[in-house]
Tab-separated table of C-alpha atoms in Angstrom:
chain	number	residue	atom	x	y	z
A	1	MET	CA	0.063	-0.033	-0.054
A	2	GLY	CA	1.527	3.651	-0.933
A	3	LYS	CA	1.991	6.280	1.542
A	4	THR	CA	-1.192	8.295	0.003
A	5	PRO	CA	-3.871	5.953	0.854
A	6	LEU	CA	-2.431	5.126	4.313
A	7	VAL	CA	-2.417	9.017	4.984
A	8	CYS	CA	-5.804	9.351	3.865
A	9	CYS	CA	-7.043	6.418	5.861
A	10	LEU	CA	-5.448	8.044	8.925
A	11	ALA	CA	-6.853	11.427	8.289
A	12	LEU	CA	-10.477	9.882	7.712
A	13	ALA	CA	-10.122	7.979	11.000
A	14	SER	CA	-8.915	10.895	12.849
A	15	PHE	CA	-11.801	12.983	11.470
A	16	MET	CA	-14.426	10.289	12.420
A	17	ALA	CA	-13.042	10.193	15.901
A	18	VAL	CA	-13.437	13.818	16.458
A	19	ALA	CA	-16.911	13.911	14.682
A	20	GLY	CA	-17.964	11.119	17.058
A	21	ASP	CA	-16.576	13.124	20.111
A	22	VAL	CA	-18.709	16.007	18.939
A	23	GLU	CA	-21.727	14.088	18.704
A	24	GLU	CA	-20.969	12.301	22.003
A	25	ALA	CA	-20.640	15.778	23.797
A	26	ILE	CA	-23.810	17.244	22.183
A	27	LYS	CA	-25.911	13.884	23.372
A	28	ALA	CA	-24.359	14.200	26.822
A	29	GLY	CA	-25.337	18.062	26.867
A	30	GLN	CA	-28.978	17.004	25.941
A	31	ASP	CA	-29.275	14.437	28.462
A	32	ALA	CA	-27.767	16.638	31.065
A	33	TYR	CA	-30.216	19.355	30.025
A	34	GLN	CA	-33.343	17.016	30.041
A	35	GLN	CA	-32.458	16.060	33.730
A	36	GLY	CA	-32.076	19.603	34.954
A	37	GLN	CA	-28.252	19.528	35.260
A	38	LEU	CA	-27.722	23.017	33.653
A	39	SER	CA	-23.880	23.374	34.243
A	40	GLU	CA	-23.235	19.867	32.944
A	41	ALA	CA	-25.222	20.725	29.794
A	42	ALA	CA	-23.534	23.960	29.335
A	43	ASN	CA	-20.170	22.303	29.828
A	44	GLN	CA	-20.773	19.776	27.297
A	45	PHE	CA	-22.028	22.105	24.606
A	46	SER	CA	-19.062	24.146	25.346
A	47	TYR	CA	-16.905	21.146	25.073
A	48	ALA	CA	-18.613	20.544	21.341
A	49	ALA	CA	-18.106	24.058	20.390
A	50	THR	CA	-14.592	23.775	21.003
A	51	LEU	CA	-13.928	20.771	19.165
A	52	ILE	CA	-15.836	22.134	16.050
A	53	ARG	CA	-13.582	25.216	16.310
A	54	GLN	CA	-10.591	22.872	16.332
A	55	GLN	CA	-11.812	21.421	13.366
A	56	GLN	CA	-12.305	24.739	11.698
A	57	GLY	CA	-8.754	25.634	12.435
A	58	ASP	CA	-7.293	22.491	11.095
A	59	LYS	CA	-9.147	23.302	7.719
A	60	MET	CA	-8.231	26.843	7.971
A	61	VAL	CA	-4.374	26.362	7.801
A	62	LYS	CA	-4.768	24.365	4.612
A	63	LEU	CA	-6.303	27.583	3.038
A	64	PHE	CA	-3.321	29.947	3.665
A	65	PRO	CA	-1.757	30.703	0.248
A	66	ALA	CA	1.303	29.014	-0.851
A	67	PRO	CA	4.619	31.157	-0.847
A	68	LEU	CA	4.680	33.564	-3.733
A	69	LYS	CA	7.692	33.321	-6.033
A	70	GLY	CA	10.682	34.244	-4.362
A	71	TRP	CA	9.336	33.820	-1.010
A	72	GLN	CA	9.408	30.864	1.461
A	73	ALA	CA	6.923	30.146	4.402
A	74	ASP	CA	6.768	28.560	7.928
A	75	ASP	CA	3.936	26.210	8.720
A	76	ALA	CA	0.535	27.582	9.274
A	77	GLU	CA	-0.871	27.488	12.670
A	78	SER	CA	-4.384	27.883	14.073
A	79	GLU	CA	-5.614	28.250	17.536
A	80	SER	CA	-9.188	28.179	19.067
A	81	ALA	CA	-7.976	28.500	22.825
A	82	GLY	CA	-6.423	31.969	22.280
A	83	ALA	CA	-9.502	33.195	20.161
A	84	ALA	CA	-11.388	32.763	23.534
A	85	MET	CA	-9.525	35.471	24.817
A	86	LEU	CA	-10.752	37.528	21.969
A	87	GLY	CA	-14.518	36.536	22.651
A	88	GLY	CA	-14.380	33.088	20.812
A	89	GLY	CA	-13.800	32.214	17.189
A	90	VAL	CA	-10.828	30.763	15.552
A	91	THR	CA	-7.613	32.302	14.683
A	92	GLY	CA	-4.526	31.350	12.334
A	93	SER	CA	-1.389	32.553	11.168
A	94	ARG	CA	1.679	31.994	8.837
A	95	LEU	CA	4.784	33.866	8.373
A	96	TYR	CA	6.269	34.270	5.039
A	97	HIS	CA	9.966	35.567	4.299
A	98	LYS	CA	11.999	36.523	1.516
A	99	GLY	CA	15.980	36.366	2.238
A	100	ASP	CA	16.987	37.292	5.659
A	101	ASP	CA	15.382	40.665	6.008
A	102	ILE	CA	11.881	40.501	4.544
A	103	SER	CA	8.962	38.993	6.386
A	104	LEU	CA	5.332	39.035	6.214
A	105	GLU	CA	2.769	37.825	8.850
A	106	LEU	CA	-0.540	36.575	7.717
A	107	LYS	CA	-3.268	36.642	10.501
A	108	ILE	CA	-6.904	35.464	9.946
A	109	ILE	CA	-9.628	35.730	12.503
A	110	LYS	CA	-13.003	33.977	12.039
A	111	ASP	CA	-16.199	34.311	13.922
A	112	SER	CA	-14.774	36.715	16.597
A	113	PRO	CA	-16.505	39.529	18.287
A	114	LEU	CA	-13.061	41.479	17.469
A	115	VAL	CA	-14.548	41.092	13.786
A	116	GLN	CA	-17.681	43.130	14.358
A	117	ALA	CA	-15.698	45.642	16.525
A	118	MET	CA	-13.630	46.424	13.309
A	119	ALA	CA	-16.588	46.831	11.031
A	120	GLY	CA	-16.811	50.453	11.955
A	121	LEU	CA	-13.650	51.113	10.027
A	122	PHE	CA	-14.936	49.158	7.120
A	123	THR	CA	-18.180	50.895	6.937
A	124	ASN	CA	-16.863	54.207	7.294
A	125	PRO	CA	-14.249	54.751	5.157
A	126	ASN	CA	-13.759	58.395	6.284
A	127	MET	CA	-12.870	56.937	9.770
A	128	ALA	CA	-10.026	54.747	8.219
A	129	ALA	CA	-8.725	57.492	6.206
A	130	MET	CA	-8.512	59.847	9.278
A	131	ALA	CA	-6.675	56.852	10.897
A	132	GLY	CA	-4.185	56.986	8.001
A	133	TYR	CA	-5.257	54.002	6.013
A	134	LYS	CA	-5.690	53.995	2.016
A	135	ILE	CA	-8.912	52.150	1.247
A	136	LYS	CA	-8.957	49.851	-1.914
A	137	LYS	CA	-10.734	46.793	-3.049
A	138	ILE	CA	-8.833	43.401	-3.495
A	139	ASN	CA	-10.952	40.509	-5.124
A	140	GLY	CA	-13.950	42.657	-4.273
A	141	VAL	CA	-13.168	42.990	-0.635
A	142	SER	CA	-12.755	46.047	1.153
A	143	ALA	CA	-9.034	46.614	2.300
A	144	MET	CA	-7.058	49.058	4.360
A	145	LEU	CA	-3.663	49.590	3.398
A	146	LYS	CA	-1.243	51.707	5.827
A	147	THR	CA	2.134	52.385	4.584
A	148	ASP	CA	4.212	53.768	7.408
A	149	ASP	CA	7.383	52.265	8.927
A	150	GLU	CA	5.846	48.766	9.021
A	151	MET	CA	3.374	48.245	6.261
A	152	SER	CA	0.079	46.668	7.102
A	153	LEU	CA	-3.055	45.467	5.270
A	154	THR	CA	-6.370	44.739	6.635
A	155	MET	CA	-9.372	43.284	5.023
A	156	MET	CA	-12.656	42.174	6.316
A	157	ASP	CA	-15.725	40.131	4.583
A	158	GLY	CA	-18.273	39.013	6.785
A	159	THR	CA	-17.199	37.219	9.810
A	160	VAL	CA	-13.618	36.891	8.363
A	161	LEU	CA	-10.877	39.515	9.388
A	162	VAL	CA	-7.441	39.313	7.609
A	163	GLN	CA	-4.420	41.117	8.958
A	164	MET	CA	-0.969	41.339	7.262
A	165	GLU	CA	2.062	43.084	8.590
A	166	CYS	CA	5.237	43.245	6.822
A	167	SER	CA	8.733	44.253	7.587
A	168	GLU	CA	10.974	45.638	4.917
A	169	CYS	CA	8.526	44.946	1.931
A	170	GLN	CA	6.603	46.523	-0.753
A	171	SER	CA	2.794	47.138	-0.603
A	172	SER	CA	2.467	45.367	-3.658
A	173	ASP	CA	3.881	42.170	-1.552
A	174	LEU	CA	0.881	42.675	0.832
A	175	GLU	CA	-1.540	43.035	-2.163
A	176	ASP	CA	-0.359	39.786	-3.823
A	177	TYR	CA	-0.765	37.780	-0.483
A	178	ALA	CA	-4.033	39.215	-0.354
A	179	LYS	CA	-5.150	38.400	-3.914
A	180	ALA	CA	-3.728	34.827	-3.379
A	181	LEU	CA	-5.961	34.406	-0.358
A	182	ASP	CA	-9.275	32.618	-0.730
A	183	ILE	CA	-11.396	34.706	1.803
A	184	GLY	CA	-14.706	32.906	0.406
A	185	ALA	CA	-13.234	29.407	1.121
A	186	ILE	CA	-12.421	30.741	4.856
A	187	LYS	CA	-15.953	32.081	5.321
A	188	GLN	CA	-17.548	28.729	4.320
A	189	LEU	CA	-15.713	26.700	7.238
């Protein structure tokens, strides 16, 4: 048996185990609720939600763009526990680098109240402009570009917030990575 079928079988078995854990936690939560054990019910539902966010994070890391020509990248990482500090949701990040001096960090935050808090900047371009951002559209999504000492680009589409910071790069580098990102697929997680 080749490596690819074995890896696929292991990944499917892992997904089935997590899916079983989610269903088990939901059932335990329902049973506890029906018995009037409200704290236990809440704990079980919270556990199920955490497992689901972990699944979202595992899928999110696969949606980060591949390094563009001339760039290299570290492995993408996701976190749902850290997102809890932001009020919930899922976060992911990946560090890209070009040579020894140029680095770009791409962060994605999904389903967090932080995203809703940022909505004001996107719905009011005058506020963003007063804060020093240049407003533009990238792949039909509103983006705010800041070109001071450390360049940054922020995009928001529904429940997804994308933040990029770059050291020693060009604004075109930020825009190229923004164009390579499939925000629509991330929204579907």
